[in-house]
PDB file of C-alpha atoms in Angstrom:
ATOM      1  CA  UNK A 881       2.326  14.645  -8.324  1.00 45.00           C
ATOM      2  CA  UNK A 882       2.478  13.125 -11.769  1.00 43.00           C
ATOM      3  CA  UNK A 883       0.100  14.060 -14.561  1.00 43.00           C
ATOM      4  CA  UNK A 884      -2.768  11.821 -15.626  1.00 43.00           C
ATOM      5  CA  UNK A 885      -1.738   8.318 -16.625  1.00 48.00           C
ATOM      6  CA  UNK A 886      -1.179   7.065 -20.154  1.00 50.00           C
ATOM      7  CA  UNK A 887      -4.072   4.946 -21.414  1.00 45.00           C
ATOM      8  CA  UNK A 888      -2.048   2.003 -22.672  1.00 50.00           C
ATOM      9  CA  UNK A 889       0.836  -0.178 -21.580  1.00 55.00           C
ATOM     10  CA  UNK A 890       2.800  -2.962 -23.243  1.00 54.00           C
ATOM     11  CA  UNK A 891       2.542  -6.212 -21.300  1.00 57.00           C
ATOM     12  CA  UNK A 892       4.877  -9.169 -21.672  1.00 55.00           C
ATOM     13  CA  UNK A 893       2.158 -11.822 -21.828  1.00 48.00           C
ATOM     14  CA  UNK A 894       4.148 -15.026 -22.056  1.00 48.00           C
ATOM     15  CA  UNK A 895       7.786 -14.036 -21.926  1.00 51.00           C
ATOM     16  CA  UNK A 896       8.059 -13.845 -25.705  1.00 43.00           C
ATOM     17  CA  UNK A 897       5.353 -11.690 -27.248  1.00 48.00           C
ATOM     18  CA  UNK A 898       4.616  -8.148 -26.118  1.00 56.00           C
ATOM     19  CA  UNK A 899       0.959  -7.189 -26.289  1.00 58.00           C
ATOM     20  CA  UNK A 900      -0.370  -3.652 -26.088  1.00 60.00           C
ATOM     21  CA  UNK A 901      -3.082  -3.532 -23.422  1.00 63.00           C
ATOM     22  CA  UNK A 902      -5.482  -0.753 -22.536  1.00 68.00           C
ATOM     23  CA  UNK A 903      -5.519   0.603 -18.992  1.00 82.00           C
ATOM     24  CA  UNK A 904      -8.231   3.201 -19.476  1.00 86.00           C
ATOM     25  CA  UNK A 905      -9.668   2.854 -15.985  1.00 89.00           C
ATOM     26  CA  UNK A 906      -6.670   4.550 -14.343  1.00 92.00           C
ATOM     27  CA  UNK A 907      -6.223   7.242 -16.980  1.00 89.00           C
ATOM     28  CA  UNK A 908      -7.387   9.939 -14.544  1.00 92.00           C
ATOM     29  CA  UNK A 909      -5.396   8.670 -11.540  1.00 94.00           C
ATOM     30  CA  UNK A 910      -2.698  11.135 -10.535  1.00 94.00           C
ATOM     31  CA  UNK A 911      -0.462   8.940  -8.373  1.00 95.00           C
ATOM     32  CA  UNK A 912      -0.129   5.155  -7.993  1.00 96.00           C
ATOM     33  CA  UNK A 913       1.541   3.952  -4.799  1.00 97.00           C
ATOM     34  CA  UNK A 914       2.604   0.298  -4.628  1.00 97.00           C
ATOM     35  CA  UNK A 915       3.083  -1.356  -1.220  1.00 96.00           C
ATOM     36  CA  UNK A 916       5.261  -4.437  -1.690  1.00 91.00           C
ATOM     37  CA  UNK A 917       7.598  -6.631   0.309  1.00 89.00           C
ATOM     38  CA  UNK A 918       8.630 -10.194   1.005  1.00 89.00           C
ATOM     39  CA  UNK A 919       8.104 -10.168   4.782  1.00 91.00           C
ATOM     40  CA  UNK A 920       4.623 -10.806   6.109  1.00 90.00           C
ATOM     41  CA  UNK A 921       3.321  -9.515   9.420  1.00 89.00           C
ATOM     42  CA  UNK A 922       4.912  -6.073   9.247  1.00 92.00           C
ATOM     43  CA  UNK A 923       1.606  -4.173   9.185  1.00 91.00           C
ATOM     44  CA  UNK A 924       1.526  -3.324   5.482  1.00 94.00           C
ATOM     45  CA  UNK A 925      -2.256  -3.557   5.061  1.00 91.00           C
ATOM     46  CA  UNK A 926      -2.844  -1.660   8.309  1.00 92.00           C
ATOM     47  CA  UNK A 927      -0.608   1.105   6.959  1.00 95.00           C
ATOM     48  CA  UNK A 928      -2.451   1.132   3.623  1.00 95.00           C
ATOM     49  CA  UNK A 929      -5.925   1.545   5.098  1.00 93.00           C
ATOM     50  CA  UNK A 930      -4.938   4.131   7.698  1.00 94.00           C
ATOM     51  CA  UNK A 931      -2.899   6.130   5.203  1.00 96.00           C
ATOM     52  CA  UNK A 932      -5.830   6.007   2.777  1.00 95.00           C
ATOM     53  CA  UNK A 933      -8.186   7.249   5.477  1.00 94.00           C
ATOM     54  CA  UNK A 934      -5.788  10.005   6.533  1.00 95.00           C
ATOM     55  CA  UNK A 935      -5.619  11.218   2.924  1.00 96.00           C
ATOM     56  CA  UNK A 936      -9.414  11.234   2.544  1.00 94.00           C
ATOM     57  CA  UNK A 937      -9.696  13.349   5.681  1.00 93.00           C
ATOM     58  CA  UNK A 938      -7.515  15.912   3.914  1.00 93.00           C
ATOM     59  CA  UNK A 939      -9.976  15.941   0.985  1.00 95.00           C
ATOM     60  CA  UNK A 940      -7.947  13.726  -1.344  1.00 96.00           C
ATOM     61  CA  UNK A 941      -9.756  11.139  -3.462  1.00 97.00           C
ATOM     62  CA  UNK A 942      -8.243   7.735  -2.727  1.00 97.00           C
ATOM     63  CA  UNK A 943      -8.649   4.206  -4.065  1.00 96.00           C
ATOM     64  CA  UNK A 944      -7.211   0.829  -3.033  1.00 95.00           C
ATOM     65  CA  UNK A 945      -6.543  -2.254  -5.131  1.00 94.00           C
ATOM     66  CA  UNK A 946      -6.600  -4.889  -2.404  1.00 91.00           C
ATOM     67  CA  UNK A 947      -4.575  -7.774  -3.820  1.00 89.00           C
ATOM     68  CA  UNK A 948      -4.203  -9.390  -0.384  1.00 83.00           C
ATOM     69  CA  UNK A 949      -7.904  -9.798   0.270  1.00 76.00           C
ATOM     70  CA  UNK A 950      -7.332  -8.185   3.682  1.00 77.00           C
ATOM     71  CA  UNK A 951      -7.856  -4.443   3.203  1.00 75.00           C
ATOM     72  CA  UNK A 952     -11.522  -4.900   2.320  1.00 69.00           C
ATOM     73  CA  UNK A 953     -12.060  -6.912   5.492  1.00 65.00           C
ATOM     74  CA  UNK A 954     -10.388  -4.180   7.526  1.00 65.00           C
ATOM     75  CA  UNK A 955     -12.831  -1.619   6.103  1.00 73.00           C
ATOM     76  CA  UNK A 956     -15.922  -3.826   5.914  1.00 60.00           C
ATOM     77  CA  UNK A 957     -17.514  -2.597   9.127  1.00 48.00           C
ATOM     78  CA  UNK A 958     -17.396   0.993   7.860  1.00 48.00           C
ATOM     79  CA  UNK A 959     -20.139   2.656   5.854  1.00 45.00           C
ATOM     80  CA  UNK A 960     -20.588   0.729   2.602  1.00 45.00           C
ATOM     81  CA  UNK A 961     -21.771   1.589  -0.877  1.00 49.00           C
ATOM     82  CA  UNK A 962     -21.993  -1.506  -3.077  1.00 51.00           C
ATOM     83  CA  UNK A 963     -20.012  -1.658  -6.305  1.00 48.00           C
ATOM     84  CA  UNK A 964     -21.321  -2.303  -9.776  1.00 49.00           C
ATOM     85  CA  UNK A 965     -19.540  -4.151 -12.555  1.00 50.00           C
ATOM     86  CA  UNK A 966     -17.863  -0.884 -13.529  1.00 73.00           C
ATOM     87  CA  UNK A 967     -17.312   0.947 -10.258  1.00 84.00           C
ATOM     88  CA  UNK A 968     -15.429   0.001  -7.080  1.00 90.00           C
ATOM     89  CA  UNK A 969     -17.086  -0.346  -3.687  1.00 87.00           C
ATOM     90  CA  UNK A 970     -17.041   2.674  -1.428  1.00 88.00           C
ATOM     91  CA  UNK A 971     -15.850   1.823   2.069  1.00 86.00           C
ATOM     92  CA  UNK A 972     -15.269   4.596   4.586  1.00 85.00           C
ATOM     93  CA  UNK A 973     -14.966   7.115   1.765  1.00 89.00           C
ATOM     94  CA  UNK A 974     -12.369   4.993  -0.051  1.00 93.00           C
ATOM     95  CA  UNK A 975     -12.864   3.371  -3.465  1.00 93.00           C
ATOM     96  CA  UNK A 976     -11.776  -0.270  -3.261  1.00 91.00           C
ATOM     97  CA  UNK A 977     -11.551  -3.361  -5.441  1.00 90.00           C
ATOM     98  CA  UNK A 978     -10.586  -6.517  -3.549  1.00 86.00           C
ATOM     99  CA  UNK A 979      -9.138  -9.783  -4.806  1.00 82.00           C
ATOM    100  CA  UNK A 980     -10.499 -11.585  -1.749  1.00 71.00           C
ATOM    101  CA  UNK A 981     -12.359 -14.169  -3.855  1.00 58.00           C
ATOM    102  CA  UNK A 982      -9.108 -15.323  -5.499  1.00 56.00           C
ATOM    103  CA  UNK A 983      -7.791 -16.530  -2.124  1.00 53.00           C
ATOM    104  CA  UNK A 984     -10.480 -19.194  -2.056  1.00 52.00           C
ATOM    105  CA  UNK A 985      -8.995 -21.047  -5.013  1.00 51.00           C
ATOM    106  CA  UNK A 986      -5.924 -22.242  -3.067  1.00 52.00           C
ATOM    107  CA  UNK A 987      -3.757 -22.057  -6.182  1.00 50.00           C
ATOM    108  CA  UNK A 988      -0.043 -22.738  -6.127  1.00 50.00           C
ATOM    109  CA  UNK A 989       2.145 -19.645  -6.114  1.00 47.00           C
ATOM    110  CA  UNK A 990       3.281 -19.498  -9.782  1.00 51.00           C
ATOM    111  CA  UNK A 991      -0.260 -19.972 -11.108  1.00 54.00           C
ATOM    112  CA  UNK A 992      -1.693 -17.556  -8.585  1.00 73.00           C
ATOM    113  CA  UNK A 993       0.939 -14.967  -9.499  1.00 80.00           C
ATOM    114  CA  UNK A 994       0.031 -15.122 -13.193  1.00 84.00           C
ATOM    115  CA  UNK A 995      -3.640 -14.849 -12.306  1.00 83.00           C
ATOM    116  CA  UNK A 996      -2.967 -11.792 -10.141  1.00 85.00           C
ATOM    117  CA  UNK A 997      -1.063 -10.099 -12.972  1.00 89.00           C
ATOM    118  CA  UNK A 998      -3.908 -10.639 -15.425  1.00 87.00           C
ATOM    119  CA  UNK A 999      -6.510  -9.567 -12.891  1.00 87.00           C
ATOM    120  CA  UNK A1000      -4.574  -6.422 -12.049  1.00 90.00           C
ATOM    121  CA  UNK A1001      -4.471  -5.284 -15.674  1.00 90.00           C
ATOM    122  CA  UNK A1002      -8.186  -6.055 -15.970  1.00 88.00           C
ATOM    123  CA  UNK A1003      -8.986  -3.967 -12.896  1.00 90.00           C
ATOM    124  CA  UNK A1004      -6.833  -1.075 -14.134  1.00 90.00           C
ATOM    125  CA  UNK A1005      -8.607  -1.164 -17.494  1.00 89.00           C
ATOM    126  CA  UNK A1006     -12.242  -2.003 -16.768  1.00 88.00           C
ATOM    127  CA  UNK A1007     -12.852  -0.391 -13.377  1.00 91.00           C
ATOM    128  CA  UNK A1008     -14.044   3.217 -13.510  1.00 91.00           C
ATOM    129  CA  UNK A1009     -11.771   4.691 -10.867  1.00 94.00           C
ATOM    130  CA  UNK A1010     -12.492   8.258 -11.912  1.00 92.00           C
ATOM    131  CA  UNK A1011     -10.332  11.208 -10.911  1.00 93.00           C
ATOM    132  CA  UNK A1012      -8.362   9.791  -8.012  1.00 96.00           C
ATOM    133  CA  UNK A1013      -5.507  11.654  -6.375  1.00 96.00           C
ATOM    134  CA  UNK A1014      -4.011   8.384  -5.081  1.00 97.00           C
ATOM    135  CA  UNK A1015      -4.458   4.728  -5.966  1.00 97.00           C
ATOM    136  CA  UNK A1016      -2.827   2.444  -3.378  1.00 97.00           C
ATOM    137  CA  UNK A1017      -1.970  -1.120  -4.435  1.00 96.00           C
ATOM    138  CA  UNK A1018      -1.589  -3.534  -1.523  1.00 94.00           C
ATOM    139  CA  UNK A1019       0.442  -6.538  -2.710  1.00 93.00           C
ATOM    140  CA  UNK A1020       0.530  -9.904  -0.939  1.00 89.00           C
ATOM    141  CA  UNK A1021       3.764 -10.616   0.899  1.00 90.00           C
ATOM    142  CA  UNK A1022       6.350 -12.596  -1.040  1.00 88.00           C
ATOM    143  CA  UNK A1023       5.112 -11.671  -4.514  1.00 90.00           C
ATOM    144  CA  UNK A1024       8.112  -9.627  -5.595  1.00 93.00           C
ATOM    145  CA  UNK A1025       7.690 -10.887  -9.170  1.00 92.00           C
ATOM    146  CA  UNK A1026       4.323  -9.135  -9.127  1.00 93.00           C
ATOM    147  CA  UNK A1027       5.994  -5.974  -7.837  1.00 94.00           C
ATOM    148  CA  UNK A1028       8.473  -6.070 -10.723  1.00 95.00           C
ATOM    149  CA  UNK A1029       5.599  -6.658 -13.172  1.00 94.00           C
ATOM    150  CA  UNK A1030       3.839  -3.554 -11.853  1.00 94.00           C
ATOM    151  CA  UNK A1031       7.029  -1.510 -12.017  1.00 93.00           C
ATOM    152  CA  UNK A1032       7.417  -2.435 -15.676  1.00 90.00           C
ATOM    153  CA  UNK A1033       3.813  -2.164 -16.805  1.00 89.00           C
ATOM    154  CA  UNK A1034       2.045   0.566 -14.841  1.00 86.00           C
ATOM    155  CA  UNK A1035       3.169   4.038 -15.830  1.00 75.00           C
ATOM    156  CA  UNK A1036       4.625   6.387 -13.237  1.00 83.00           C
ATOM    157  CA  UNK A1037       3.953   4.216 -10.183  1.00 94.00           C
ATOM    158  CA  UNK A1038       5.936   4.691  -6.985  1.00 96.00           C
ATOM    159  CA  UNK A1039       6.950   2.010  -4.479  1.00 97.00           C
ATOM    160  CA  UNK A1040       6.669   2.230  -0.707  1.00 97.00           C
ATOM    161  CA  UNK A1041       8.286  -0.348   1.569  1.00 97.00           C
ATOM    162  CA  UNK A1042       7.025  -1.291   5.025  1.00 96.00           C
ATOM    163  CA  UNK A1043       9.137  -2.984   7.691  1.00 94.00           C
ATOM    164  CA  UNK A1044       9.547  -3.403  11.422  1.00 92.00           C
ATOM    165  CA  UNK A1045      12.837  -2.929  13.301  1.00 90.00           C
ATOM    166  CA  UNK A1046      13.073  -6.711  13.874  1.00 90.00           C
ATOM    167  CA  UNK A1047      16.185  -8.307  12.395  1.00 90.00           C
ATOM    168  CA  UNK A1048      14.347 -10.827  10.122  1.00 92.00           C
ATOM    169  CA  UNK A1049      12.229  -8.027   8.628  1.00 93.00           C
ATOM    170  CA  UNK A1050      15.291  -5.827   8.055  1.00 94.00           C
ATOM    171  CA  UNK A1051      17.145  -8.695   6.347  1.00 95.00           C
ATOM    172  CA  UNK A1052      14.285  -9.291   3.893  1.00 95.00           C
ATOM    173  CA  UNK A1053      13.888  -5.557   3.382  1.00 96.00           C
ATOM    174  CA  UNK A1054      17.508  -5.299   2.231  1.00 96.00           C
ATOM    175  CA  UNK A1055      16.962  -8.162  -0.228  1.00 96.00           C
ATOM    176  CA  UNK A1056      13.829  -6.496  -1.613  1.00 96.00           C
ATOM    177  CA  UNK A1057      15.636  -3.184  -2.101  1.00 97.00           C
ATOM    178  CA  UNK A1058      18.489  -4.888  -3.956  1.00 96.00           C
ATOM    179  CA  UNK A1059      15.990  -6.655  -6.225  1.00 96.00           C
ATOM    180  CA  UNK A1060      14.060  -3.469  -6.985  1.00 96.00           C
ATOM    181  CA  UNK A1061      17.221  -1.491  -7.658  1.00 95.00           C
ATOM    182  CA  UNK A1062      18.490  -4.258  -9.957  1.00 96.00           C
ATOM    183  CA  UNK A1063      15.400  -3.572 -12.058  1.00 95.00           C
ATOM    184  CA  UNK A1064      15.914   0.206 -11.880  1.00 94.00           C
ATOM    185  CA  UNK A1065      13.149   0.815  -9.348  1.00 95.00           C
ATOM    186  CA  UNK A1066      13.994   3.271  -6.578  1.00 93.00           C
ATOM    187  CA  UNK A1067      11.464   3.185  -3.723  1.00 96.00           C
ATOM    188  CA  UNK A1068       9.812   6.472  -2.851  1.00 96.00           C
ATOM    189  CA  UNK A1069      10.271   5.835   0.846  1.00 96.00           C
ATOM    190  CA  UNK A1070      10.300   3.479   3.801  1.00 97.00           C
ATOM    191  CA  UNK A1071       7.774   3.179   6.638  1.00 96.00           C
ATOM    192  CA  UNK A1072       8.825   1.494   9.873  1.00 94.00           C
ATOM    193  CA  UNK A1073       5.973  -0.040  11.849  1.00 93.00           C
ATOM    194  CA  UNK A1074       6.085  -1.299  15.442  1.00 90.00           C
ATOM    195  CA  UNK A1075       8.998   1.020  16.132  1.00 88.00           C
ATOM    196  CA  UNK A1076       7.909   1.038  19.767  1.00 85.00           C
ATOM    197  CA  UNK A1077       4.857   0.290  21.879  1.00 84.00           C
ATOM    198  CA  UNK A1078       2.667   3.038  23.303  1.00 81.00           C
ATOM    199  CA  UNK A1079       1.289   2.066  26.709  1.00 67.00           C
ATOM    200  CA  UNK A1080      -0.599   3.968  29.364  1.00 53.00           C
ATOM    201  CA  UNK A1081      -4.223   4.888  29.964  1.00 52.00           C
ATOM    202  CA  UNK A1082      -4.307   8.492  28.816  1.00 49.00           C
ATOM    203  CA  UNK A1083      -2.457  10.975  26.653  1.00 50.00           C
ATOM    204  CA  UNK A1084      -1.032  12.499  29.851  1.00 50.00           C
ATOM    205  CA  UNK A1085       0.586   9.254  30.984  1.00 46.00           C
ATOM    206  CA  UNK A1086       2.058   7.553  27.960  1.00 50.00           C
ATOM    207  CA  UNK A1087       4.865   5.075  28.148  1.00 51.00           C
ATOM    208  CA  UNK A1088       6.969   4.380  25.052  1.00 57.00           C
ATOM    209  CA  UNK A1089       8.469   0.895  25.084  1.00 57.00           C
ATOM    210  CA  UNK A1090      10.852  -0.565  22.510  1.00 61.00           C
ATOM    211  CA  UNK A1091       9.952  -4.150  21.638  1.00 64.00           C
ATOM    212  CA  UNK A1092      12.554  -4.746  18.905  1.00 65.00           C
ATOM    213  CA  UNK A1093      16.110  -3.574  18.410  1.00 69.00           C
ATOM    214  CA  UNK A1094      15.797   0.101  17.592  1.00 73.00           C
ATOM    215  CA  UNK A1095      16.953   1.890  14.451  1.00 79.00           C
ATOM    216  CA  UNK A1096      16.747  -0.877  11.834  1.00 84.00           C
ATOM    217  CA  UNK A1097      14.759   1.166   9.340  1.00 88.00           C
ATOM    218  CA  UNK A1098      16.934   4.226   9.875  1.00 88.00           C
ATOM    219  CA  UNK A1099      20.111   2.231   9.215  1.00 92.00           C
ATOM    220  CA  UNK A1100      18.712   0.845   5.960  1.00 94.00           C
ATOM    221  CA  UNK A1101      17.758   4.344   4.847  1.00 93.00           C
ATOM    222  CA  UNK A1102      21.253   5.617   5.604  1.00 92.00           C
ATOM    223  CA  UNK A1103      22.744   2.742   3.604  1.00 94.00           C
ATOM    224  CA  UNK A1104      20.478   3.207   0.580  1.00 95.00           C
ATOM    225  CA  UNK A1105      19.533   6.928   0.638  1.00 94.00           C
ATOM    226  CA  UNK A1106      15.855   5.910   0.633  1.00 96.00           C
ATOM    227  CA  UNK A1107      13.906   8.401   2.770  1.00 96.00           C
ATOM    228  CA  UNK A1108      12.457   7.190   6.069  1.00 96.00           C
ATOM    229  CA  UNK A1109       8.932   8.613   5.879  1.00 96.00           C
ATOM    230  CA  UNK A1110       7.693   7.564   9.318  1.00 94.00           C
ATOM    231  CA  UNK A1111       8.248   5.477  12.411  1.00 92.00           C
ATOM    232  CA  UNK A1112       4.844   4.284  13.593  1.00 92.00           C
ATOM    233  CA  UNK A1113       4.215   2.637  16.964  1.00 90.00           C
ATOM    234  CA  UNK A1114       2.109  -0.356  17.819  1.00 87.00           C
ATOM    235  CA  UNK A1115      -0.601   0.380  20.355  1.00 87.00           C
ATOM    236  CA  UNK A1116      -3.751  -0.981  21.925  1.00 88.00           C
ATOM    237  CA  UNK A1117      -5.768   1.392  19.727  1.00 90.00           C
ATOM    238  CA  UNK A1118      -4.343  -0.068  16.514  1.00 90.00           C
ATOM    239  CA  UNK A1119      -5.045  -3.578  17.785  1.00 87.00           C
ATOM    240  CA  UNK A1120      -8.605  -2.659  18.781  1.00 89.00           C
ATOM    241  CA  UNK A1121      -9.292  -0.971  15.449  1.00 89.00           C
ATOM    242  CA  UNK A1122      -8.008  -3.994  13.559  1.00 84.00           C
ATOM    243  CA  UNK A1123     -10.225  -6.331  15.558  1.00 83.00           C
ATOM    244  CA  UNK A1124     -13.210  -4.036  14.939  1.00 83.00           C
ATOM    245  CA  UNK A1125     -12.397  -4.046  11.197  1.00 80.00           C
ATOM    246  CA  UNK A1126     -12.087  -0.262  11.045  1.00 84.00           C
ATOM    247  CA  UNK A1127      -9.356   2.299  10.422  1.00 89.00           C
ATOM    248  CA  UNK A1128      -7.968   3.587  13.695  1.00 92.00           C
ATOM    249  CA  UNK A1129      -9.210   7.056  12.634  1.00 90.00           C
ATOM    250  CA  UNK A1130     -12.789   5.812  12.940  1.00 89.00           C
ATOM    251  CA  UNK A1131     -12.545   3.378  15.841  1.00 89.00           C
ATOM    252  CA  UNK A1132     -10.311   5.550  18.055  1.00 91.00           C
ATOM    253  CA  UNK A1133     -10.717   9.143  16.829  1.00 92.00           C
ATOM    254  CA  UNK A1134      -8.685  10.531  19.741  1.00 91.00           C
ATOM    255  CA  UNK A1135      -5.931   7.938  19.595  1.00 91.00           C
ATOM    256  CA  UNK A1136      -2.366   8.890  20.458  1.00 88.00           C
ATOM    257  CA  UNK A1137      -1.170   7.149  17.255  1.00 91.00           C
ATOM    258  CA  UNK A1138      -3.017   9.494  14.879  1.00 93.00           C
ATOM    259  CA  UNK A1139      -0.250  12.154  14.858  1.00 93.00           C
ATOM    260  CA  UNK A1140       2.136   9.487  13.549  1.00 94.00           C
ATOM    261  CA  UNK A1141      -0.113   8.745  10.566  1.00 95.00           C
ATOM    262  CA  UNK A1142      -0.575  12.484  10.027  1.00 94.00           C
ATOM    263  CA  UNK A1143       3.198  12.902   9.938  1.00 94.00           C
ATOM    264  CA  UNK A1144       3.457  10.042   7.422  1.00 96.00           C
ATOM    265  CA  UNK A1145       0.823  11.710   5.238  1.00 96.00           C
ATOM    266  CA  UNK A1146       2.678  15.019   5.275  1.00 95.00           C
ATOM    267  CA  UNK A1147       5.989  13.374   4.382  1.00 95.00           C
ATOM    268  CA  UNK A1148       4.360  11.374   1.597  1.00 96.00           C
ATOM    269  CA  UNK A1149       2.673  14.429   0.103  1.00 95.00           C
ATOM    270  CA  UNK A1150       5.969  16.310   0.212  1.00 93.00           C
ATOM    271  CA  UNK A1151       7.718  13.465  -1.619  1.00 91.00           C
ATOM    272  CA  UNK A1152       4.942  13.099  -4.196  1.00 88.00           C
ATOM    273  CA  UNK A1153       4.952  16.800  -4.977  1.00 78.00           C
ATOM    274  CA  UNK A1154       8.685  16.657  -5.769  1.00 75.00           C
ATOM    275  CA  UNK A1155       8.728  13.400  -7.743  1.00 69.00           C
TER     276      UNK A1155
END
């Protein structure tokens, strides 16, 4: 893992003038993981909250910057400790700051994007995150300009990409990778969701069913040398946990999908320790 973060960054405020901005709030964060991508509906937020929970269960201190306004909702039914003006909320053992209120403004994309950039720097500076092992940033789908802004302005962050094997998702994934690489950003790894469906009524009688063309994520990884960190199924447990607004770890503690998230966590830790 990287050392503690620098306390300042230089932000291009209006395309002309560079301004030095403090980011003291994340100065004791060891690793920033950015979840970005153009394609919606691939399970990015579900991955973020379940990965965060899996890490906390291994005694890591984890925070989430929820720029989609969805991660907080997915954790809201868990045990809650209210935030103050300086500290994030505590949901299910995870520190979280959500941008949910910004979604109510119904702003057009360019304006909203600028607002998100400014708000992100504010949250990194003024929120007392403390000594986190991981800070996960969940970006809204389609905001690749925001991803590039983060890559330029947040020190030592790493990017994770989430996809499904479906052809439209793979096509947009390839475009995102080309854009990131054009700006000298090499993703830490790829996570493929909905790789197959787990059916059956018990762990002794499981049926694995492919619902998309198989191997899309693996082919992209072979083409780009980006590691494939995990292939995660879709299951009734994940759907039930999402509807209950809980991580699957809490709603279905004996779920057959938990080993897949555990494998993802192990692969991620291995990558972070070597980066």
